[in-house]
Coordinates of C-alpha atoms in Angstrom, one line a residue:
X353 CA -32.2 -3.6 5.1
X354 CA -30.0 -1.1 6.5
X355 CA -27.9 -1.9 8.8
X356 CA -27.1 0.5 11.8
X357 CA -23.3 1.5 12.2
X358 CA -24.0 4.9 13.3
X359 CA -26.2 6.5 15.7
X360 CA -27.9 8.7 13.5
X361 CA -30.3 11.3 15.4
X362 CA -31.4 15.4 14.6
X363 CA -33.5 16.3 11.7
X364 CA -33.3 15.9 8.5
X365 CA -32.1 19.1 6.4
X366 CA -30.8 19.9 2.8
X367 CA -27.2 19.1 2.3
X368 CA -24.4 21.4 0.0
X369 CA -25.5 18.7 -2.9
X370 CA -28.9 18.9 -2.3
X371 CA -29.0 15.3 -0.8
X372 CA -31.7 15.0 2.8
X373 CA -29.8 14.2 5.6
X374 CA -28.5 15.9 9.3
X375 CA -26.6 19.0 8.8
X376 CA -23.2 16.7 10.1
X377 CA -23.9 13.3 8.2
X378 CA -26.1 12.1 5.5
X379 CA -28.6 9.5 5.9
X380 CA -29.6 7.1 3.9
X381 CA -33.1 8.3 2.6
X382 CA -32.4 7.1 -0.9
X383 CA -34.4 3.4 -2.3
X384 CA -30.9 1.4 -3.5
X385 CA -33.4 -1.4 -4.8
X386 CA -34.5 1.3 -7.2
X387 CA -31.2 3.0 -8.5
X388 CA -29.7 3.4 -11.8
X389 CA -27.4 1.0 -12.9
X390 CA -25.7 1.7 -16.0
X391 CA -22.4 1.4 -18.4
X392 CA -20.8 4.4 -19.7
X393 CA -17.7 4.1 -21.9
X394 CA -15.0 7.0 -21.9
X395 CA -13.0 8.1 -24.9
X396 CA -9.2 7.5 -23.6
X397 CA -7.9 9.5 -27.0
X398 CA -5.1 6.9 -27.2
X399 CA -4.6 3.1 -29.1
X400 CA -3.1 1.2 -26.6
X401 CA -3.9 -1.9 -28.2
X402 CA -3.0 -0.4 -31.9
X403 CA -6.8 -1.9 -33.0
X404 CA -7.4 1.4 -35.2
X405 CA -10.0 2.9 -32.6
X406 CA -9.1 5.4 -29.8
X407 CA -9.4 3.2 -27.2
X408 CA -12.7 3.1 -24.1
X409 CA -13.2 2.4 -20.6
X410 CA -16.2 1.1 -19.0
X411 CA -17.3 2.9 -16.1
X412 CA -20.5 1.1 -14.4
X413 CA -22.8 3.4 -12.2
X414 CA -24.9 2.8 -9.4
X415 CA -26.8 6.6 -8.6
X416 CA -30.4 7.0 -6.5
X417 CA -33.3 7.3 -8.9
X418 CA -35.0 9.8 -6.5
X419 CA -32.0 11.6 -6.9
X420 CA -32.2 12.4 -10.9
X421 CA -35.4 12.5 -11.1
X422 CA -35.8 15.6 -8.9
X423 CA -32.8 16.5 -10.6
X424 CA -30.5 16.8 -7.7
X425 CA -26.7 16.3 -8.4
X426 CA -24.6 13.6 -6.3
X427 CA -20.8 13.8 -5.6
X428 CA -19.1 10.4 -6.9
X429 CA -17.3 7.7 -4.8
X430 CA -14.9 6.1 -7.6
X431 CA -12.5 2.9 -7.6
X432 CA -10.8 2.1 -10.6
X433 CA -9.4 -1.4 -10.5
X434 CA -7.7 -4.4 -12.8
X435 CA -9.2 -6.7 -10.7
X436 CA -12.6 -6.7 -11.3
X437 CA -13.0 -9.8 -13.8
X438 CA -9.4 -11.8 -13.2
X439 CA -8.9 -11.4 -9.1
X440 CA -11.7 -10.1 -7.5
X441 CA -11.9 -6.9 -5.2
X442 CA -12.7 -7.6 -1.3
X443 CA -11.8 -10.3 1.4
X444 CA -14.7 -12.4 -0.4
X445 CA -12.6 -12.0 -4.3
X446 CA -15.5 -10.0 -5.7
X447 CA -16.1 -9.9 -9.1
X448 CA -18.5 -8.0 -11.2
X449 CA -21.4 -9.4 -12.8
X450 CA -24.6 -8.2 -15.4
X451 CA -27.7 -9.0 -16.7
X452 CA -28.8 -10.4 -20.4
X453 CA -28.5 -6.9 -21.2
X454 CA -25.3 -6.0 -20.2
X455 CA -26.5 -3.7 -17.8
X456 CA -23.8 -3.9 -13.9
X457 CA -25.6 -5.9 -11.6
X458 CA -23.2 -6.8 -8.6
X459 CA -21.1 -3.7 -8.1
X460 CA -18.3 -5.6 -5.5
X461 CA -17.3 -4.5 -2.1
X462 CA -20.0 -2.4 0.3
X463 CA -19.3 0.7 -1.0
X464 CA -22.4 1.6 -3.4
X465 CA -24.8 -1.0 -1.0
X466 CA -23.6 2.3 2.1
X467 CA -23.4 5.3 -0.3
X468 CA -25.5 5.3 -2.8
X469 CA -28.7 5.3 -0.4
X470 CA -26.6 8.6 1.5
X471 CA -27.0 10.8 -2.1
X472 CA -24.3 9.3 -3.4
X473 CA -23.2 7.4 -7.0
X474 CA -20.5 4.8 -7.1
X475 CA -18.9 4.9 -10.3
X476 CA -16.3 1.6 -11.2
X477 CA -13.9 1.8 -13.5
X478 CA -12.2 -1.2 -15.5
X479 CA -8.5 -0.2 -16.4
X480 CA -8.2 -0.2 -19.8
X481 CA -7.5 -3.6 -21.2
X482 CA -9.2 -5.7 -18.0
X483 CA -12.7 -6.8 -18.3
X484 CA -14.8 -4.9 -20.7
X485 CA -12.7 -1.8 -21.1
X486 CA -10.9 -1.4 -24.8
X487 CA -6.8 -1.1 -24.6
X488 CA -3.8 -2.5 -22.7
X489 CA -2.8 -2.3 -18.9
X490 CA 0.8 -0.3 -18.7
X491 CA 1.4 -0.9 -14.7
X492 CA 0.5 2.2 -13.6
X493 CA 1.7 3.9 -16.7
X494 CA -0.2 6.7 -18.7
X495 CA -2.8 3.8 -19.4
X496 CA -3.7 3.0 -16.3
X497 CA -3.3 6.6 -14.7
X498 CA -5.5 8.0 -18.2
X499 CA -8.0 5.0 -17.5
X500 CA -9.3 6.8 -14.3
X501 CA -8.2 10.3 -14.7
X502 CA -9.7 11.0 -18.3
X503 CA -12.7 9.1 -16.1
X504 CA -12.3 12.1 -13.7
X505 CA -12.8 14.5 -16.9
X506 CA -15.8 13.0 -18.5
X507 CA -17.7 13.3 -14.9
X508 CA -16.2 17.1 -15.1
X509 CA -17.8 17.8 -18.2
X510 CA -14.2 17.6 -20.0
X511 CA -13.9 14.1 -21.6
X512 CA -16.8 11.9 -23.8
X513 CA -18.6 9.2 -22.8
X514 CA -20.5 6.7 -24.9
X515 CA -23.6 4.5 -25.2
X516 CA -21.5 1.1 -26.0
X517 CA -18.1 0.0 -25.9
X518 CA -18.1 1.1 -29.8
X519 CA -20.1 3.7 -31.4
X520 CA -22.9 4.2 -29.8
X521 CA -24.9 7.7 -28.9
X522 CA -22.7 10.6 -26.5
X523 CA -23.7 10.2 -23.2
X524 CA -23.2 13.0 -20.5
X525 CA -22.3 13.0 -16.7
X526 CA -25.0 16.2 -16.0
X527 CA -26.6 14.0 -13.5
X528 CA -23.0 14.5 -11.1
X529 CA -21.6 17.8 -8.6
X530 CA -18.3 17.0 -9.9
X531 CA -16.9 15.8 -7.2
X532 CA -14.7 12.9 -7.0
X533 CA -13.3 10.7 -4.5
X534 CA -10.9 8.0 -5.2
X535 CA -10.8 5.1 -3.5
X536 CA -9.2 1.5 -3.3
X537 CA -6.8 -0.7 -2.4
X538 CA -3.4 -2.1 -3.6
X539 CA -3.2 -1.9 -7.6
X540 CA -7.0 0.2 -6.9
X541 CA -5.3 2.9 -4.3
X542 CA -2.2 3.3 -6.5
X543 CA -4.0 4.5 -9.4
X544 CA -6.0 6.7 -6.9
X545 CA -2.3 7.9 -5.8
X546 CA -0.9 8.4 -9.7
X547 CA -4.2 10.1 -10.1
X548 CA -4.1 12.4 -7.7
X549 CA -0.1 13.2 -8.7
X550 CA -1.8 14.6 -12.0
X551 CA -3.5 17.4 -10.3
X552 CA -6.7 16.6 -12.0
X553 CA -9.5 19.1 -11.0
X554 CA -12.7 17.5 -9.4
X555 CA -10.1 14.9 -7.4
X556 CA -12.0 16.0 -4.2
X557 CA -10.3 13.2 -1.8
X558 CA -8.9 9.8 -2.2
X559 CA -8.2 6.8 -0.1
X560 CA -5.9 4.9 -1.0
X561 CA -4.9 1.2 1.3
X562 CA -1.9 -0.8 0.9
X563 CA -1.3 1.5 -1.8
X564 CA 1.9 2.1 -4.3
X565 CA 3.5 5.3 -4.4
X566 CA 6.2 4.5 -6.8
X567 CA 6.8 1.0 -9.3
X568 CA 10.6 1.1 -8.5
X569 CA 9.8 0.7 -5.0
X570 CA 7.4 -2.6 -5.6
X571 CA 9.3 -4.4 -7.8
X572 CA 13.5 -3.4 -7.1
X573 CA 14.3 -1.7 -3.6
X574 CA 18.4 0.4 -3.8
X575 CA 19.2 -1.7 -6.6
X576 CA 18.1 -5.0 -5.8
X577 CA 15.8 -6.8 -7.7
X578 CA 12.1 -8.2 -6.1
X579 CA 9.8 -10.9 -7.3
X580 CA 7.7 -10.8 -10.2
X581 CA 7.3 -8.8 -12.9
X582 CA 5.6 -5.5 -14.7
X583 CA 4.9 -8.1 -17.7
X584 CA 3.9 -10.7 -15.7
X585 CA 1.5 -8.9 -13.5
X586 CA 0.3 -7.4 -16.9
X587 CA -0.5 -10.4 -18.2
X588 CA -2.3 -12.0 -15.0
X589 CA -4.9 -8.7 -14.9
X590 CA -5.6 -9.2 -18.4
X591 CA -6.5 -12.7 -18.4
X592 CA -10.5 -12.0 -18.8
X593 CA -10.3 -8.7 -21.1
X594 CA -12.9 -10.5 -23.5
X595 CA -10.0 -11.8 -26.3
X596 CA -8.0 -8.8 -26.8
X597 CA -4.6 -9.1 -28.0
X598 CA -2.3 -6.6 -25.6
X599 CA 0.5 -9.1 -26.5
X600 CA 2.8 -6.3 -28.2
X601 CA 1.9 -3.9 -25.3
X602 CA 3.6 -6.6 -22.7
X603 CA 6.4 -7.1 -24.7
X604 CA 6.9 -3.1 -24.7
X605 CA 6.7 -4.3 -20.7
X606 CA 9.5 -6.5 -21.2
X607 CA 11.6 -4.2 -22.9
X608 CA 11.0 -0.7 -21.2
X609 CA 12.0 -2.0 -17.4
X610 CA 15.8 -3.1 -17.2
X611 CA 16.5 -6.2 -15.8
X612 CA 18.4 -5.0 -13.3
X613 CA 18.0 -2.4 -10.5
X614 CA 18.3 0.7 -12.5
X615 CA 16.4 3.3 -12.1
X616 CA 15.4 3.6 -15.2
X617 CA 13.0 6.2 -17.3
X618 CA 9.9 3.8 -17.3
X619 CA 10.0 3.4 -13.2
X620 CA 10.2 7.5 -13.4
X621 CA 7.1 7.7 -15.5
X622 CA 5.4 5.4 -12.5
X623 CA 6.9 7.7 -9.9
X624 CA 4.0 9.3 -7.9
X625 CA 5.7 10.7 -5.2
X626 CA 7.7 13.1 -7.8
X627 CA 4.1 13.9 -8.5
X628 CA 2.9 15.0 -5.4
X629 CA 3.8 18.8 -5.8
X630 CA 1.1 18.4 -7.8
X631 CA -1.9 16.9 -5.3
X632 CA -4.4 18.7 -5.0
X633 CA -7.3 16.4 -3.0
X634 CA -6.9 15.3 0.4
X635 CA -6.1 11.8 1.6
X636 CA -6.5 8.8 3.6
X637 CA -3.9 6.5 3.7
X638 CA -4.1 3.2 5.6
X639 CA -1.2 0.8 5.4
X640 CA -0.5 -2.2 7.1
X641 CA 3.0 -2.2 8.6
X642 CA 3.8 -5.7 8.2
X643 CA 2.6 -5.6 4.7
X644 CA 4.6 -8.1 2.6
X645 CA 3.9 -7.1 -0.6
X646 CA 3.2 -3.6 -1.4
X647 CA 6.0 -2.4 1.7
X648 CA 5.6 0.7 4.1
X649 CA 8.8 2.8 2.4
X650 CA 5.0 3.2 -0.1
X651 CA 3.4 5.1 2.4
X652 CA 5.6 6.7 4.3
X653 CA 7.3 8.5 1.1
X654 CA 4.5 9.5 -0.1
X655 CA 2.8 10.8 3.6
X656 CA 6.1 12.7 3.5
X657 CA 6.0 14.3 0.5
X658 CA 2.6 15.6 1.0
X659 CA 3.2 17.5 3.8
X660 CA 4.4 20.7 1.6
X661 CA 1.5 20.5 -0.1
X662 CA -0.7 21.7 2.9
X663 CA -3.7 18.7 1.6
X664 CA -5.3 17.3 4.6
X665 CA -3.8 14.1 6.0
X666 CA -5.4 11.2 7.5
X667 CA -3.1 8.0 8.0
X668 CA -4.4 4.2 9.9
X669 CA -1.5 2.0 10.4
X670 CA -2.5 -1.0 11.3
X671 CA -0.1 -4.3 12.5
X672 CA -1.6 -6.6 9.7
X673 CA -0.8 -7.5 6.3
X674 CA -1.9 -6.6 3.3
X675 CA -5.2 -6.0 4.5
X676 CA -8.5 -4.1 3.9
X677 CA -9.8 -2.1 7.2
X678 CA -12.9 -3.0 6.4
X679 CA -11.3 -7.2 7.4
X680 CA -9.4 -5.3 10.2
X681 CA -11.5 -2.8 11.8
X682 CA -14.6 -2.9 10.1
X683 CA -16.9 -0.4 12.1
X684 CA -14.5 2.4 13.1
X685 CA -13.7 2.0 9.2
X686 CA -17.1 2.5 7.7
X687 CA -18.1 5.2 10.4
X688 CA -14.4 6.8 9.5
X689 CA -14.9 6.4 5.7
X690 CA -18.8 7.8 6.3
X691 CA -17.3 10.8 8.0
X692 CA -14.5 11.7 5.7
X693 CA -17.1 11.4 1.7
X694 CA -19.0 13.4 3.6
X695 CA -16.9 16.5 4.2
X696 CA -15.0 16.5 1.2
X697 CA -17.7 15.7 -1.3
X698 CA -20.9 17.1 0.2
X699 CA -19.6 19.5 2.5
X700 CA -21.0 18.8 5.7
X701 CA -18.9 19.5 9.0
X702 CA -19.5 15.9 10.0
X703 CA -16.3 16.3 12.1
X704 CA -13.0 15.0 10.1
X705 CA -11.3 18.4 11.5
X706 CA -11.6 16.8 15.1
X707 CA -10.8 13.3 14.4
X708 CA -6.9 12.1 14.9
X709 CA -4.9 13.3 12.1
X710 CA -2.9 9.6 12.6
X711 CA -4.1 6.0 14.0
X712 CA -1.6 3.0 15.0
X713 CA -2.4 -0.7 16.5
X714 CA 0.2 -1.0 19.0
X715 CA -1.2 -4.6 18.9
X716 CA -3.6 -6.8 18.0
X717 CA -6.9 -4.1 18.3
X718 CA -5.6 -2.2 20.4
X719 CA -5.2 0.4 18.3
X720 CA -3.5 5.0 19.8
X721 CA -4.0 8.0 18.1
X722 CA -1.0 10.3 17.6
X723 CA -0.9 13.5 16.5
X724 CA 1.3 13.4 12.8
X725 CA 3.4 10.5 11.5
X726 CA 6.7 10.2 12.6
X727 CA 5.5 10.9 15.3
X728 CA 5.9 14.7 17.2
X729 CA 9.3 15.0 18.1
X730 CA 11.3 12.4 16.5
X731 CA 14.6 12.9 15.4
X732 CA 17.7 11.0 13.6
X733 CA 19.3 8.2 15.5
X734 CA 23.0 6.5 14.8
X735 CA 23.7 3.4 16.5
X736 CA 26.9 2.1 15.8
X737 CA 27.6 -1.6 15.3
X738 CA 30.6 -2.3 17.7
X739 CA 32.6 -6.1 17.5
X740 CA 32.1 -8.5 20.5
X741 CA 34.0 -11.5 21.9
X742 CA 32.4 -13.6 19.8
X743 CA 32.7 -12.8 15.7
X744 CA 29.7 -11.6 14.0
X745 CA 28.4 -10.9 17.4
X746 CA 28.2 -7.4 19.5
X747 CA 26.5 -4.5 20.3
X748 CA 25.0 -0.8 18.7
X749 CA 25.8 1.7 20.6
X750 CA 25.3 5.1 20.1
X751 CA 28.9 6.6 20.7
X752 CA 31.3 7.0 18.1
X753 CA 32.8 5.4 15.6
X754 CA 34.2 2.2 17.1
X755 CA 37.4 0.3 14.6
X756 CA 36.5 -3.0 13.8
X757 CA 35.6 -5.7 11.1
X758 CA 33.1 -8.3 11.0
X759 CA 32.6 -10.8 7.7
X760 CA 29.9 -13.0 6.2
X761 CA 29.5 -15.0 3.2
X762 CA 26.0 -14.3 1.0
X763 CA 23.7 -17.8 1.5
X764 CA 21.1 -17.5 -1.1
X765 CA 19.3 -20.2 0.3
X766 CA 18.5 -18.3 3.8
X767 CA 16.4 -15.1 4.5
X768 CA 15.7 -12.9 7.2
X769 CA 13.7 -15.3 9.3
X770 CA 17.0 -17.9 9.2
X771 CA 19.7 -15.1 10.5
X772 CA 17.1 -13.5 13.3
X773 CA 16.5 -17.5 14.5
X774 CA 19.1 -18.3 17.0
X775 CA 20.6 -15.0 17.7
X776 CA 23.1 -16.0 20.2
X777 CA 25.1 -18.2 17.7
X778 CA 27.3 -16.7 15.6
X779 CA 26.7 -17.5 11.8
X780 CA 28.5 -17.5 8.4
X781 CA 25.6 -15.5 6.6
X782 CA 25.3 -12.9 8.8
X783 CA 26.3 -10.6 11.8
X784 CA 24.1 -9.3 14.6
X785 CA 24.2 -6.4 16.6
X786 CA 21.9 -5.6 19.7
X787 CA 20.7 -2.5 21.8
X788 CA 20.9 -5.3 25.3
X789 CA 18.0 -5.2 27.3
X790 CA 16.2 -1.8 27.3
X791 CA 15.9 0.6 30.8
X792 CA 12.4 1.8 28.6
X793 CA 10.1 2.1 26.2
X794 CA 11.4 2.8 22.7
X795 CA 9.7 3.9 20.0
X796 CA 10.2 4.1 16.6
X797 CA 8.4 6.3 14.0
X798 CA 9.7 7.6 10.3
X799 CA 11.9 5.5 7.7
X800 CA 15.5 5.0 8.6
X801 CA 18.5 3.7 7.0
X802 CA 21.5 2.2 6.9
X803 CA 24.8 2.8 5.6
X804 CA 27.7 -0.3 5.2
X805 CA 31.4 0.3 3.9
X806 CA 31.6 -2.9 2.6
X807 CA 34.1 -5.0 0.2
X808 CA 32.9 -7.6 -1.8
X809 CA 34.9 -10.5 -2.5
X810 CA 33.3 -11.0 -6.2
X811 CA 32.1 -8.3 -9.0
X812 CA 28.4 -8.5 -7.7
X813 CA 27.1 -8.9 -4.1
X814 CA 23.2 -7.4 -2.5
X815 CA 23.3 -6.3 1.2
X816 CA 20.2 -7.2 3.5
X817 CA 19.8 -5.4 6.8
X818 CA 17.0 -6.5 9.2
X819 CA 15.7 -4.4 12.0
X820 CA 14.3 -7.2 14.9
X821 CA 12.1 -7.0 18.1
X822 CA 13.6 -9.3 20.4
X823 CA 11.5 -10.3 23.4
X824 CA 8.1 -12.0 23.9
X825 CA 4.8 -10.7 22.6
X826 CA 2.0 -11.4 21.3
X827 CA 1.1 -9.9 17.5
X828 CA -0.9 -10.5 14.6
X829 CA 0.0 -13.2 12.3
X830 CA 0.9 -11.4 9.1
X831 CA 2.6 -14.4 8.0
X832 CA -0.5 -16.7 8.3
X833 CA -3.3 -17.3 5.2
X834 CA -4.9 -14.3 6.6
X835 CA -2.2 -12.1 6.5
X836 CA -3.3 -10.9 10.3
X837 CA -7.1 -11.7 10.2
X838 CA -9.3 -15.1 10.0
X839 CA -12.2 -15.2 8.2
X840 CA -15.6 -16.2 10.1
X841 CA -18.8 -17.7 8.5
X842 CA -21.4 -15.3 10.2
X843 CA -22.5 -12.5 8.4
X844 CA -22.8 -8.8 9.0
X845 CA -24.4 -6.0 6.9
X846 CA -23.1 -2.5 5.8
X847 CA -26.4 -0.5 3.9
X848 CA -29.0 -1.5 1.9
X849 CA -29.3 -4.9 -0.6
X850 CA -31.2 -5.5 -3.7
X851 CA -31.3 -8.7 -5.9
X852 CA -27.5 -9.8 -6.7
X853 CA -25.8 -7.2 -5.3
X854 CA -26.1 -7.7 -1.0
X855 CA -24.6 -5.9 1.7
X856 CA -23.5 -8.4 4.1
X857 CA -19.6 -9.6 4.4
X858 CA -18.4 -12.3 6.3
X859 CA -16.8 -11.2 9.9
X860 CA -13.0 -11.3 10.8
X861 CA -10.7 -11.1 14.2
X862 CA -7.7 -10.6 14.5
X863 CA -5.4 -14.0 13.8
X864 CA -1.9 -14.1 16.3
X865 CA 0.6 -15.4 17.2
X866 CA 3.1 -16.2 20.1
X867 CA 6.2 -14.6 19.0
X868 CA 9.8 -14.4 20.9
X869 CA 10.7 -11.9 17.8
X870 CA 9.9 -9.4 15.3
X871 CA 11.0 -7.6 12.4
X872 CA 9.8 -4.4 12.3
X873 CA 11.5 -3.4 9.8
X874 CA 13.9 -4.6 6.7
X875 CA 15.9 -2.5 3.9
X876 CA 18.4 -4.7 0.6
X877 CA 20.6 -3.1 -2.1
X878 CA 22.7 -3.8 -4.6
X879 CA 25.5 -2.6 -3.9
X880 CA 27.1 -2.6 -8.0
X881 CA 24.1 1.0 -7.1
X882 CA 26.4 2.0 -4.8
X883 CA 26.7 5.6 -6.7
X884 CA 24.0 6.0 -8.8
X885 CA 20.5 4.3 -8.9
X886 CA 20.3 5.2 -12.0
X887 CA 23.5 3.1 -13.2
X888 CA 25.3 -0.1 -11.1
X889 CA 28.7 -0.5 -11.8
X890 CA 31.1 -3.6 -11.8
X891 CA 32.4 -4.0 -8.6
X892 CA 36.4 -4.6 -8.3
X893 CA 36.7 -7.7 -5.8
X894 CA 38.9 -6.5 -2.7
X895 CA 38.3 -2.9 -3.3
X896 CA 35.6 -1.3 -0.4
X897 CA 32.4 0.6 -1.6
X898 CA 29.7 2.7 0.8
X899 CA 26.4 2.9 0.3
X900 CA 23.2 4.1 2.0
X901 CA 19.4 2.2 1.9
X902 CA 16.5 3.1 2.8
X903 CA 14.5 0.6 5.7
X904 CA 11.1 0.4 5.6
X905 CA 8.7 3.3 7.1
X906 CA 7.8 2.2 10.7
X907 CA 5.7 2.6 13.6
X908 CA 6.2 0.9 16.5
X909 CA 7.7 0.4 20.1
X910 CA 10.1 -2.1 21.3
X911 CA 9.4 -1.7 25.4
X912 CA 11.2 -2.1 28.3
X913 CA 13.2 -4.9 28.5
X914 CA 13.0 -6.8 25.1
X915 CA 16.2 -5.7 22.4
X916 CA 16.5 -4.1 19.5
X917 CA 19.1 -5.8 17.4
X918 CA 20.7 -4.8 13.6
X919 CA 20.8 -7.8 11.6
X920 CA 23.3 -7.4 8.2
X921 CA 23.5 -10.2 5.4
X922 CA 23.3 -10.1 1.8
X923 CA 20.8 -12.2 -0.4
X924 CA 17.4 -12.2 1.5
X925 CA 16.1 -15.3 0.2
X926 CA 12.0 -13.9 0.8
X927 CA 12.8 -10.9 -0.8
X928 CA 15.5 -10.4 -3.5
X929 CA 17.1 -12.5 -6.3
X930 CA 20.8 -13.5 -5.4
X931 CA 23.6 -11.8 -7.6
X932 CA 25.6 -13.9 -9.9
X933 CA 28.5 -14.3 -7.6
X934 CA 27.7 -14.4 -4.5
X935 CA 29.7 -13.0 -2.3
X936 CA 32.2 -13.2 1.3
X937 CA 31.4 -9.4 2.5
X938 CA 33.8 -7.8 4.9
X939 CA 32.1 -4.9 6.6
X940 CA 34.1 -1.7 8.0
X941 CA 32.7 -1.3 11.6
X942 CA 33.9 2.4 11.8
X943 CA 32.0 3.5 8.2
X944 CA 28.8 0.8 9.4
X945 CA 25.9 2.2 11.2
X946 CA 21.5 3.0 11.1
X947 CA 20.4 5.5 11.6
X948 CA 16.8 5.6 13.1
X949 CA 13.4 7.9 13.7
X950 CA 13.5 7.8 16.8
X951 CA 10.7 9.3 19.3
X952 CA 11.3 10.2 23.2
X953 CA 14.5 9.2 24.8
X954 CA 17.0 6.6 22.1
X955 CA 18.0 3.8 23.5
X956 CA 19.6 3.1 26.3
X957 CA 20.4 -0.3 27.8
X958 CA 19.6 -1.5 31.2
X959 CA 21.5 -4.4 31.6
X960 CA 23.5 -7.2 29.3
X961 CA 21.2 -9.7 29.9
X962 CA 21.6 -11.9 27.0
X963 CA 18.7 -13.0 23.8
X964 CA 17.0 -15.8 24.1
X965 CA 19.1 -18.6 22.4
X966 CA 16.0 -19.8 20.2
X967 CA 12.7 -17.1 20.0
X968 CA 9.6 -18.3 18.1
X969 CA 9.1 -16.1 14.7
X970 CA 6.4 -15.5 12.2
X971 CA 8.5 -16.1 9.0
X972 CA 8.4 -14.0 6.1
X973 CA 6.4 -15.1 3.0
X974 CA 7.4 -15.2 -0.6
X975 CA 5.3 -12.5 -2.1
X976 CA 4.7 -13.0 -6.0
X977 CA 3.1 -10.0 -7.0
X978 CA 0.1 -8.1 -6.9
X979 CA -2.1 -10.4 -7.9
X980 CA -2.7 -11.3 -4.5
X981 CA -4.9 -8.1 -4.6

């Protein structure tokens, strides 16, 4: 059964790829149940697992049989992932399944169900060292990226595929046009970013969802060390790789990444932002502004780095955490993806150029469109902390620097929620400065930063900064179990079904929370990296150090009557590791400030209205790694 996702009217006409459909949208004209399902093993030309044989990655293919019979070539939607056997894909954690002969049966998620009847092939690639692919994962390095890039090469006649994992006969991809679109969430979308950064020919578009653009910015933050490790993630995704021994590769991962926050060559090798100049594919990026796993700085720096390339771009920003748009804006997402792939892979005039460039979720299920991100007219506004009558509390001012000092003691048992919970009370663990009640809405759009001049009492020091919107609001409960969604029991269907591979998924709805404050952005740093991210210096107790570090990219409205606060503390225990000797830190307020991206009027206070004494809040979840998917 085909779900009626959009109303398709008009006469059927041949498309640029030879499939039959409307002039502006492809239609489901092929039989999904009879589609060709096969596996091709593509030779990577490297021996990552050290078994003496070149690694081959498994590419599971489903494509319309009628197109093959008529010699009609079809484009490819590809998802390369390490999760097809260990952790599952989508909200329902689907795994690949196979029949007794080893042929693929279940292709996780709806892509095959919806797009194969419309004249596409769907190719799901097991990253090297996972599921049925040989080799070993290297967490965003040459093996991971090569796993997918070489399949793109094979689809375009530049690499060799085989009918078996070892031996077998050569297999060509004469059934495809060579036009490839990569899609995926989290690690999968990260692979798409990395492949696009190689500039590989044939990759026409990518759709990275909650994806990493620099692995340093997943595990580290301006010198501060976060949760999890590349070697730990490698062990997780390799757990069901048909018995291959990747222990040596995992040991190498432990060796090449420094235990501290230094930006070593291994991180540089996994920085796709640096390769953004090579990108030729269009990009449809999606990210949760409250994603506590893949922090929003990853989309912000990637989007900005792509701007000079001139590639077509589109962006959706939700209020969710680490969630796929199929589960927070389902019907609109399927329609938008249909429009996007039809244009970039089939060459149809599907209306992509008339669609909004940027869409942002302002409240649960309430979306607004923008012409750009950062929003048009966004500019840097400097806000400076000014000490008040109570130690550790004060105001944020757009005025000139004012002499003053503030002191806090790093307490590694606390996190941003503890710091924000009682804003009217002084705390030995943080300092807090507020704009006062705003006279008009304040639109933050872009990537901000905080500059501190800090004097530590010990030789090791972490500094964290948090931007908080104080005022009553209803938001998606991004710290809840569904990270902003609730999964129901009813199902809806998005495409055609076949035995073992149905198109139906449980419906979802917004999981909301009434709060009195909302953390809009956060950032962390190790003061030892004040001079260089590539080399930490041992701090001299009693000596001041100046360091600028980034806040997470955002797009948010702080409503009139609310207050925007800057909180500065030590170790944010929900996100970073504590220093060996937690210090007492003195801030020179005249040389400490936040640089915020503001679209429209800057913050203007209407009154000295007090902050709520004990506002309701959402507590952040500890983030242990990408194995959360």
